[in-house]
PDB file of C-alpha atoms in Angstrom:
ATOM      1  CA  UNK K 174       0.000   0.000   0.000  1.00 50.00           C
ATOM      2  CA  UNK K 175       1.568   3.226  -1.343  1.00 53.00           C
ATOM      3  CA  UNK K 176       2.426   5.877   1.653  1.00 56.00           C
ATOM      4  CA  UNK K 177       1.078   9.182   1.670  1.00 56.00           C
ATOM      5  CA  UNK K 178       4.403  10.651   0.846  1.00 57.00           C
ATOM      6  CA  UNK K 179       4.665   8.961  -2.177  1.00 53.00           C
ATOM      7  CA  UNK K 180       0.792   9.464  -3.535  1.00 62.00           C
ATOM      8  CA  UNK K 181       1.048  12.694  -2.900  1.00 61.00           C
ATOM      9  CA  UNK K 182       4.225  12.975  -4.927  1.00 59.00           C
ATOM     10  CA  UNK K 183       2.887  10.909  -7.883  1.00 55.00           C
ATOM     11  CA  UNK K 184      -0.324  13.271  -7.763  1.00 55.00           C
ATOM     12  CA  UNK K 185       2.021  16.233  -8.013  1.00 62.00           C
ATOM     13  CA  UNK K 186       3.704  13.950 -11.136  1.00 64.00           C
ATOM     14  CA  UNK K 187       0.327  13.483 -13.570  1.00 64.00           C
ATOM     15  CA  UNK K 188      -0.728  16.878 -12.823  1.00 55.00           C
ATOM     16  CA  UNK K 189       2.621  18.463 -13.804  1.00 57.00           C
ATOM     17  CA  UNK K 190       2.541  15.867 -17.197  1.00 66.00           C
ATOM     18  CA  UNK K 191      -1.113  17.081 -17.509  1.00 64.00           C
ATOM     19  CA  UNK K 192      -0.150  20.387 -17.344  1.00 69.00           C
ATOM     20  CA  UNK K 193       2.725  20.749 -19.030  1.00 62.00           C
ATOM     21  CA  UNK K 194       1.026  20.432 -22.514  1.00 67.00           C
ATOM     22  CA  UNK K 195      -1.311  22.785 -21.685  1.00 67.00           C
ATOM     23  CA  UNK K 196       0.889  25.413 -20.636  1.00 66.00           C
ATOM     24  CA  UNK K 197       3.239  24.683 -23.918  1.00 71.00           C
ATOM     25  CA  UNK K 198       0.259  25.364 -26.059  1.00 64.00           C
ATOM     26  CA  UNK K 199      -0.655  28.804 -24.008  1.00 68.00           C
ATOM     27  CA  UNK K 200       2.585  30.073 -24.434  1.00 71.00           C
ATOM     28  CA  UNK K 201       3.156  29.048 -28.111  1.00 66.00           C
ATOM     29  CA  UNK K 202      -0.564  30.922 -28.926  1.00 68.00           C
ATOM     30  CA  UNK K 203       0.320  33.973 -26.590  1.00 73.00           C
ATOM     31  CA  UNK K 204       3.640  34.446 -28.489  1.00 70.00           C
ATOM     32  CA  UNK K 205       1.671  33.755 -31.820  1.00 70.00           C
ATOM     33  CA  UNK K 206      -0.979  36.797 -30.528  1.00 70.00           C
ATOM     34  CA  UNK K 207       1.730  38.998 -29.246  1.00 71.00           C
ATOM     35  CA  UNK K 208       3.903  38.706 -32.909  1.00 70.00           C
ATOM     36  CA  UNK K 209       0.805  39.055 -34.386  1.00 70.00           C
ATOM     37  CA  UNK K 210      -0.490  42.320 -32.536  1.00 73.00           C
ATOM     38  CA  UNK K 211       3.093  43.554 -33.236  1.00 69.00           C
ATOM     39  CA  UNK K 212       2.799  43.203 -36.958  1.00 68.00           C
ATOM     40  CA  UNK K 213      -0.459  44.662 -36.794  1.00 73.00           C
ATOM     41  CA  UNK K 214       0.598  47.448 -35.292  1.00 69.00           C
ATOM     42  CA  UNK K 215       3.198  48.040 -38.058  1.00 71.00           C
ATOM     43  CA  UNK K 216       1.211  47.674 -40.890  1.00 71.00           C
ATOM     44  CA  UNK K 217      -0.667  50.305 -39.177  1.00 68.00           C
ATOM     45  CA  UNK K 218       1.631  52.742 -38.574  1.00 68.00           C
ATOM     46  CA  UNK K 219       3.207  52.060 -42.055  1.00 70.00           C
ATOM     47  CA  UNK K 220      -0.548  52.670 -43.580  1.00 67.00           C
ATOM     48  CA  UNK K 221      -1.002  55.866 -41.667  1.00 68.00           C
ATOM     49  CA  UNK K 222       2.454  57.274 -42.705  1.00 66.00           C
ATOM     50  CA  UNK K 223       1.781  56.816 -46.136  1.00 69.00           C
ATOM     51  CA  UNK K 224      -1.891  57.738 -46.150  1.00 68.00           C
ATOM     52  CA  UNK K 225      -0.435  60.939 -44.035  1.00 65.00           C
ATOM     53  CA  UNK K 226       2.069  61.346 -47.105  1.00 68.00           C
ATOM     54  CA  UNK K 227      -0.390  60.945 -49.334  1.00 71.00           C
ATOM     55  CA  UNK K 228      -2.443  63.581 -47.867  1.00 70.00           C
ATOM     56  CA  UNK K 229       0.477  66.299 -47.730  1.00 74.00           C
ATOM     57  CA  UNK K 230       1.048  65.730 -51.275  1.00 76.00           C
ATOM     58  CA  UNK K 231      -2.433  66.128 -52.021  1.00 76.00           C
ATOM     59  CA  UNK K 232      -1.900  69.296 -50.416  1.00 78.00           C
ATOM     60  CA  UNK K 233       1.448  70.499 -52.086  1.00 80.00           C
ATOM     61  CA  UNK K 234      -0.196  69.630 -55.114  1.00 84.00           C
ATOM     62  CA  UNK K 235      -3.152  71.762 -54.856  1.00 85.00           C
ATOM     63  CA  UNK K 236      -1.120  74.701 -53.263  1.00 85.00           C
ATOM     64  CA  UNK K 237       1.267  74.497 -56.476  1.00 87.00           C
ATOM     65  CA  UNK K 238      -1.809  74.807 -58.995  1.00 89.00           C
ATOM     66  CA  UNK K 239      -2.893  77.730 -56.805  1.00 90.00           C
ATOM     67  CA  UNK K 240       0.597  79.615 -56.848  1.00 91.00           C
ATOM     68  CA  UNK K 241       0.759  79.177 -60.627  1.00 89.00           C
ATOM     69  CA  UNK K 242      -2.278  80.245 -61.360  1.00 91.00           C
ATOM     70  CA  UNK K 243      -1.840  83.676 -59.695  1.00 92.00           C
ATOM     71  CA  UNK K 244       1.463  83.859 -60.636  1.00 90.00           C
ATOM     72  CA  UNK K 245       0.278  83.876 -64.303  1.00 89.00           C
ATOM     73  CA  UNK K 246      -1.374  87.255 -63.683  1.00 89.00           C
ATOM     74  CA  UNK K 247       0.480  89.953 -66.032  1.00 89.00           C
ATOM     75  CA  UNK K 248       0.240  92.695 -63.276  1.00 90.00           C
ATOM     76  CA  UNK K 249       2.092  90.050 -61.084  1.00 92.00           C
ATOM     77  CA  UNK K 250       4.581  88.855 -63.246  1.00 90.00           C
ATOM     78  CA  UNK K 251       5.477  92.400 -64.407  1.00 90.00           C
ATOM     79  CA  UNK K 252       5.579  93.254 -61.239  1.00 90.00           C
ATOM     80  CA  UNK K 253       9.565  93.189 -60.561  1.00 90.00           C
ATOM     81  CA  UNK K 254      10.363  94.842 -63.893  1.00 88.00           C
ATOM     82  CA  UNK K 255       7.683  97.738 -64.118  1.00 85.00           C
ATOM     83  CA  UNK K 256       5.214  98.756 -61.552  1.00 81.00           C
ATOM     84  CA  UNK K 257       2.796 100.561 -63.386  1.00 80.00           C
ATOM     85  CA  UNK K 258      -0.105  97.975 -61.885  1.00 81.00           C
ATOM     86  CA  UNK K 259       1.856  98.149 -58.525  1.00 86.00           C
ATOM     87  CA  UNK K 260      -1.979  98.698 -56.630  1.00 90.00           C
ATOM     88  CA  UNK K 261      -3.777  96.275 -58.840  1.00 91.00           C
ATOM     89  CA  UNK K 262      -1.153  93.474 -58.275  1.00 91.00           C
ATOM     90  CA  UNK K 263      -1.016  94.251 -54.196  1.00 93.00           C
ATOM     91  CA  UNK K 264      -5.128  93.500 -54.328  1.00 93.00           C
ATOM     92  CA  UNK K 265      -4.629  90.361 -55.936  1.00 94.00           C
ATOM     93  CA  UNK K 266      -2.244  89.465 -53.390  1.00 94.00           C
ATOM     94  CA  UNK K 267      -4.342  90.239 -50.493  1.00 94.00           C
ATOM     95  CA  UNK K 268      -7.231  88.276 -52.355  1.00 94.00           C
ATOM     96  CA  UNK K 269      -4.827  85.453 -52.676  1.00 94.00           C
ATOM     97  CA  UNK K 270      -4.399  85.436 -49.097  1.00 93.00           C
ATOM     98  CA  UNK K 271      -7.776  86.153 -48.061  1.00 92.00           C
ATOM     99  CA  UNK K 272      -9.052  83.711 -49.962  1.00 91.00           C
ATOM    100  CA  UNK K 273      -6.824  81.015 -48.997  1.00 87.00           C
ATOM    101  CA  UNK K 274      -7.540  79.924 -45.146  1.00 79.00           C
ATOM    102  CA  UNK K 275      -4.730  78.179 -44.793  1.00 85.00           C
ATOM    103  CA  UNK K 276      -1.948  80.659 -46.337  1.00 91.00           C
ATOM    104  CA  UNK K 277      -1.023  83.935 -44.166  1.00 92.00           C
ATOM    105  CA  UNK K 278       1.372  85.698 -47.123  1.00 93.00           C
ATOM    106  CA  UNK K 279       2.218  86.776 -50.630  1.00 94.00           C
ATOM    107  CA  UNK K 280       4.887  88.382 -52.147  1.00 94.00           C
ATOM    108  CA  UNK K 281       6.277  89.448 -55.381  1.00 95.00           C
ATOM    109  CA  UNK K 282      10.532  88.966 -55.434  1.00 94.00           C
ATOM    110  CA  UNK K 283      12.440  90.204 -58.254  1.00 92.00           C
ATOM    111  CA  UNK K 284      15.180  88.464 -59.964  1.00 90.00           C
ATOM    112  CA  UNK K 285      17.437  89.827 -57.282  1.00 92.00           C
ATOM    113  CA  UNK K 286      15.583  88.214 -54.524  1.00 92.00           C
ATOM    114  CA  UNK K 287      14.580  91.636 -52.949  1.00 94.00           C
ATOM    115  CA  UNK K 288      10.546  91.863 -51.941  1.00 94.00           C
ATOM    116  CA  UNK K 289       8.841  94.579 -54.433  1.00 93.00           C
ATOM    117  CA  UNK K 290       5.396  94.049 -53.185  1.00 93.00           C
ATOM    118  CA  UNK K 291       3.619  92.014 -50.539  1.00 93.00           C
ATOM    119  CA  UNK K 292       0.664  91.025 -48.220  1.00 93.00           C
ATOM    120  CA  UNK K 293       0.119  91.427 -45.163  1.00 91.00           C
ATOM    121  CA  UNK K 294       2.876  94.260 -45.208  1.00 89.00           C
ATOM    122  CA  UNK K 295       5.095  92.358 -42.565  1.00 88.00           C
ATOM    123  CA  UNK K 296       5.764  90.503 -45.496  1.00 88.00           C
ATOM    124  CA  UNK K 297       7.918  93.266 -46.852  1.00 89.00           C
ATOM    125  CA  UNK K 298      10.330  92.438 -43.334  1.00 88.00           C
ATOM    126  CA  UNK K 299      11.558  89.185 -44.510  1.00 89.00           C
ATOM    127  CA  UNK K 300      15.141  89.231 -44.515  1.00 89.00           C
ATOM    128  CA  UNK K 301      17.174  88.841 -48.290  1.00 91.00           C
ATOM    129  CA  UNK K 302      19.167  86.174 -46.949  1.00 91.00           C
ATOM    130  CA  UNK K 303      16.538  84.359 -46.763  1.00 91.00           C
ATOM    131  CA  UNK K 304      14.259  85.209 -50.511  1.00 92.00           C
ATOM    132  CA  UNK K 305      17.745  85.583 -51.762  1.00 93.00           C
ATOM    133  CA  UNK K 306      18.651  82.292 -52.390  1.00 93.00           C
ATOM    134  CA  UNK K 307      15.008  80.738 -52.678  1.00 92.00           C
ATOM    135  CA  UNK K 308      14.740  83.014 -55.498  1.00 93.00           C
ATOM    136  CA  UNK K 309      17.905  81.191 -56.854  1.00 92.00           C
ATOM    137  CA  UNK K 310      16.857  78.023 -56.558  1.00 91.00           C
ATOM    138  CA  UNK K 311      13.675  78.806 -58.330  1.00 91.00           C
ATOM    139  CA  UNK K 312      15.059  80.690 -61.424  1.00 89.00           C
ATOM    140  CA  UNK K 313      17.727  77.506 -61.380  1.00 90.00           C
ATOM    141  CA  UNK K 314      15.734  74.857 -61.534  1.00 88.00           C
ATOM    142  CA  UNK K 315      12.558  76.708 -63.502  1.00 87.00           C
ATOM    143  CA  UNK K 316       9.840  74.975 -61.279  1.00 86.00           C
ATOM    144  CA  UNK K 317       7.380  75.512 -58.230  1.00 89.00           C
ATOM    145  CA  UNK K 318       9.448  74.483 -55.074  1.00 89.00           C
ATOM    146  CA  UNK K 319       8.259  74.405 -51.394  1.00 86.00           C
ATOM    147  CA  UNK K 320      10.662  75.510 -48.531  1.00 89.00           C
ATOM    148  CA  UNK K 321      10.217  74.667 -44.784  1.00 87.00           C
ATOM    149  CA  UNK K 322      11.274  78.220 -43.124  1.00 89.00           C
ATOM    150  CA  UNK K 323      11.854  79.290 -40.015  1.00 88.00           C
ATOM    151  CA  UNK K 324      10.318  83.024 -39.751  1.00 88.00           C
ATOM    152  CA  UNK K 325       8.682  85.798 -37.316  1.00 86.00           C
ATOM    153  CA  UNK K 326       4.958  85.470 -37.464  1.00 87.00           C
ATOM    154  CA  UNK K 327       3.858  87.803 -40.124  1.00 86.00           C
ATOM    155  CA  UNK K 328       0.063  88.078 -37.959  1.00 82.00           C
ATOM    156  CA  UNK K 329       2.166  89.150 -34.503  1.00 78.00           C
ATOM    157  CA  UNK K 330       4.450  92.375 -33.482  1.00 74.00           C
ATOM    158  CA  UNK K 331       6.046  89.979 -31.488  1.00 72.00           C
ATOM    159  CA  UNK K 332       9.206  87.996 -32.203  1.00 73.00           C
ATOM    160  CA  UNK K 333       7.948  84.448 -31.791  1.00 81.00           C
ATOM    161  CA  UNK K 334       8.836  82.169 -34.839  1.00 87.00           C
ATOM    162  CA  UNK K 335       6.566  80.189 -36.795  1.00 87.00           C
ATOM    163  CA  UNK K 336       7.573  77.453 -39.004  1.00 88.00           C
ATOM    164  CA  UNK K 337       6.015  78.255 -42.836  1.00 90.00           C
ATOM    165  CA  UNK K 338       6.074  75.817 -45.467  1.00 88.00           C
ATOM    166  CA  UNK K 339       7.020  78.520 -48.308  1.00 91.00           C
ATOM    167  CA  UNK K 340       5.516  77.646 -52.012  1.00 92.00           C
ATOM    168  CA  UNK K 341       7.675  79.732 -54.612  1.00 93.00           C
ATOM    169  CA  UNK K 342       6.741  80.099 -58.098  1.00 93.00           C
ATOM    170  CA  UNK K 343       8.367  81.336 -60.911  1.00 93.00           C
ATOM    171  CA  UNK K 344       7.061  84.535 -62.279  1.00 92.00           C
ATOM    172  CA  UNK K 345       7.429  85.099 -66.513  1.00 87.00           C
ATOM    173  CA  UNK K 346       6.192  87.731 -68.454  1.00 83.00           C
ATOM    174  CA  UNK K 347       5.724  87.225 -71.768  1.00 79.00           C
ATOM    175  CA  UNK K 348       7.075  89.201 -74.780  1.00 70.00           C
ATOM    176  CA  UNK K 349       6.352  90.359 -78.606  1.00 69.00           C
ATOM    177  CA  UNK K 350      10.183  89.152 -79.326  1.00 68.00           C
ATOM    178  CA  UNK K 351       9.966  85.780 -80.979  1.00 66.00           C
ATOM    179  CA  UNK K 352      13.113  84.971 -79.962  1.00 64.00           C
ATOM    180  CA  UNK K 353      12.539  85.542 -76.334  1.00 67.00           C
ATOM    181  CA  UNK K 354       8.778  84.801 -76.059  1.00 72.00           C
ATOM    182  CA  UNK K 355       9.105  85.519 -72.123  1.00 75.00           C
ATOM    183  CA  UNK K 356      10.714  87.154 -69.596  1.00 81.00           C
ATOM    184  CA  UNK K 357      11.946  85.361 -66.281  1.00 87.00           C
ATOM    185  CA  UNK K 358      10.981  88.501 -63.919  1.00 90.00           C
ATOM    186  CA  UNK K 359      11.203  86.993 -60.369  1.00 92.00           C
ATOM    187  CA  UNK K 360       9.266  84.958 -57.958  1.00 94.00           C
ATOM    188  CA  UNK K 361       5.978  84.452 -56.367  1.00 95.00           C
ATOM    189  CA  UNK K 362       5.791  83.273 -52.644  1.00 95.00           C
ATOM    190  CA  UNK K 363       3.288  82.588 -50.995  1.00 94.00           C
ATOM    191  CA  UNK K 364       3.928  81.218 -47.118  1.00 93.00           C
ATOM    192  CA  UNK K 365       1.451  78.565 -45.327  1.00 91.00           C
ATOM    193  CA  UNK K 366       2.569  77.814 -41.314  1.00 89.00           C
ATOM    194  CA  UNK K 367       3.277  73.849 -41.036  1.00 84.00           C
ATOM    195  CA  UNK K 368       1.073  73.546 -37.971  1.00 80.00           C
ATOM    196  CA  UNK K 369      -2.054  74.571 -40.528  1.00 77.00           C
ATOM    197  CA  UNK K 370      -1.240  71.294 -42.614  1.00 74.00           C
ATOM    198  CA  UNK K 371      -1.837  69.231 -39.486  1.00 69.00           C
ATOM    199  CA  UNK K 372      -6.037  70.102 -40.051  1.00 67.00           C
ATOM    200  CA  UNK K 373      -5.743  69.550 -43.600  1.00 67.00           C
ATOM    201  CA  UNK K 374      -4.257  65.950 -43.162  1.00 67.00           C
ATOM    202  CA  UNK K 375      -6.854  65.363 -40.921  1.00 64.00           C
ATOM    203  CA  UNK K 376      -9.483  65.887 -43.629  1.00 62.00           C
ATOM    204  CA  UNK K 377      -8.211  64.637 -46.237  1.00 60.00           C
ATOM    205  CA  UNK K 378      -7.218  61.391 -44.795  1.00 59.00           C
ATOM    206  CA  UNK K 379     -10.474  59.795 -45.337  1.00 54.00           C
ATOM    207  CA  UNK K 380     -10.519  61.000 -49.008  1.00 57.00           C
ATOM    208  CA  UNK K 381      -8.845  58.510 -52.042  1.00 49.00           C
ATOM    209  CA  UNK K 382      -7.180  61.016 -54.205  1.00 45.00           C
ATOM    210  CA  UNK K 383      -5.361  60.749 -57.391  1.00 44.00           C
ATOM    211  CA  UNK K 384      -2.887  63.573 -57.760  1.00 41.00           C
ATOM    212  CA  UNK K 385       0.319  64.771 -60.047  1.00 41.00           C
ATOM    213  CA  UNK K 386       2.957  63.252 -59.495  1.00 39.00           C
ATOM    214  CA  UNK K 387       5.809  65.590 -57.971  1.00 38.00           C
ATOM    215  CA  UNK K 388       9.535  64.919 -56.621  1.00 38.00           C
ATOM    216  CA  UNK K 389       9.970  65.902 -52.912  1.00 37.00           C
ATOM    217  CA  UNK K 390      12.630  67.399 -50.510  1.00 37.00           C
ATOM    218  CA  UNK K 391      15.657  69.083 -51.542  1.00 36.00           C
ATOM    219  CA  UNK K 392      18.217  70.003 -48.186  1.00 33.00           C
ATOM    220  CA  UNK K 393      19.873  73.377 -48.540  1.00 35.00           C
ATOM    221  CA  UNK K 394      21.429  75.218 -45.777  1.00 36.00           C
ATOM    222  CA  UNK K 395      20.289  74.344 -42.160  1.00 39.00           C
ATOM    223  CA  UNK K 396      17.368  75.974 -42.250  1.00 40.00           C
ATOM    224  CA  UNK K 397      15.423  75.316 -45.414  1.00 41.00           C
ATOM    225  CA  UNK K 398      14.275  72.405 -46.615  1.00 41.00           C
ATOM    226  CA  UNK K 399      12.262  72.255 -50.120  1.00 42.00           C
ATOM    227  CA  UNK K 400      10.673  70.254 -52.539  1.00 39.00           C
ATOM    228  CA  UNK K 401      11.195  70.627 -56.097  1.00 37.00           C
ATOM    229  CA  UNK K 402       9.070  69.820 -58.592  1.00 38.00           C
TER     230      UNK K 402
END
């Protein structure tokens, strides 16, 4: 007759063997959920990245058909070279940014990269180091290009700075010569602040889009980043 030591010992035994299986299969299926949840999780976050860059594209996109089209106007694109429409073209800017909920400037460079004209008129404050070589890179490269800019907010007296996603356009004025139908004059920018996109993403998100195709981000300097067409 088996001792009480010894049945209690081979209870302990079959319960462990009984056990043991089960636990095995718990722990393979928990390590099956939590890889699972993981990947998940990063198709997720890889969905809403590109759905997010989708959305600022979408954006960029419609900003850049925006820009052009005001930047064809001839009292804009003359602008630089002769300001005989001077009032007319500083009402079109202030439509612009009227107009335009989510874009808080306009202003007309010349070839020079000096401001001849702008809206609101702290505009006319932004520093030629800065339009300077944006203007450049425009006349350069002979396309729409965004740049990410650190600047003073052009709504406040006060110093605080406000990161502006900057949308420069080319500016041409066309001619009778047939051998130089236009006239590069200068540049059109227009400046949006980067927190503003954040809404924007938000709305569009939900939206299935086709769009132009564009190329994106070009580093110069430390403190500008664009995006060429």
């Amino acid at each position: 007759m088996p001792t009480p030591k010894f049945s209690a010992a081979l209870f302990r035994t079959i319960v462990f063997i009984s056990i043991l299986p089960m636990l095995i299969v718990v722990a393979f299926f928990a390590n099956q959920f939590y890889n699972s949840t993981l990947d998940q999780a990063q198709q997720t976050l890889t969905w809403r990245a590109k759905n997010d860059a989708l959305a600022i594209r979408q954006i960029l996109y419609k900003a850049t058909i925006e820009n052009e089209r005001l930047a064809t106007s001839k009292a804009i694109a003359q602008l630089p070279v002769r300001i005989l429409y001077s009032q007319f073209a500083l009402t079109q800017l202030q439509t612009y940014v009227k107009n335009n909920a989510n874009t808080e400037a306009a202003m007309v460079i010349d070839s020079d990269g000096y401001i001849v004209e702008g809206y609101p008129l702290s505009a006319l404050n932004l520093n030629p180091e800065i339009t300077q070589p944006i203007t450049e890179h425009v006349m350069a490269n002979k396309a729409s290009m965004y740049f990410a800019l650190s600047l003073p907010d052009v709504n406040s007296n006060e110093s605080e700075q406000v990161v502006y996603i900057g949308l420069a356009t080319m500016l041409s004025l066309e001619q009778e010569s047939l051998s130089t139908p236009f006239e590069n004059t200068g540049v059109l920018l227009t400046l949006k602040p980067a927190a503003g996109l954040l809404n924007e993403i938000k709305r569009i998100e939900q939206e299935d889009t086709d769009f132009g195709e564009r190329n994106y981000f070009l580093q110069y300097g430390d403190q500008m980043l664009g995006l060429a067409q």
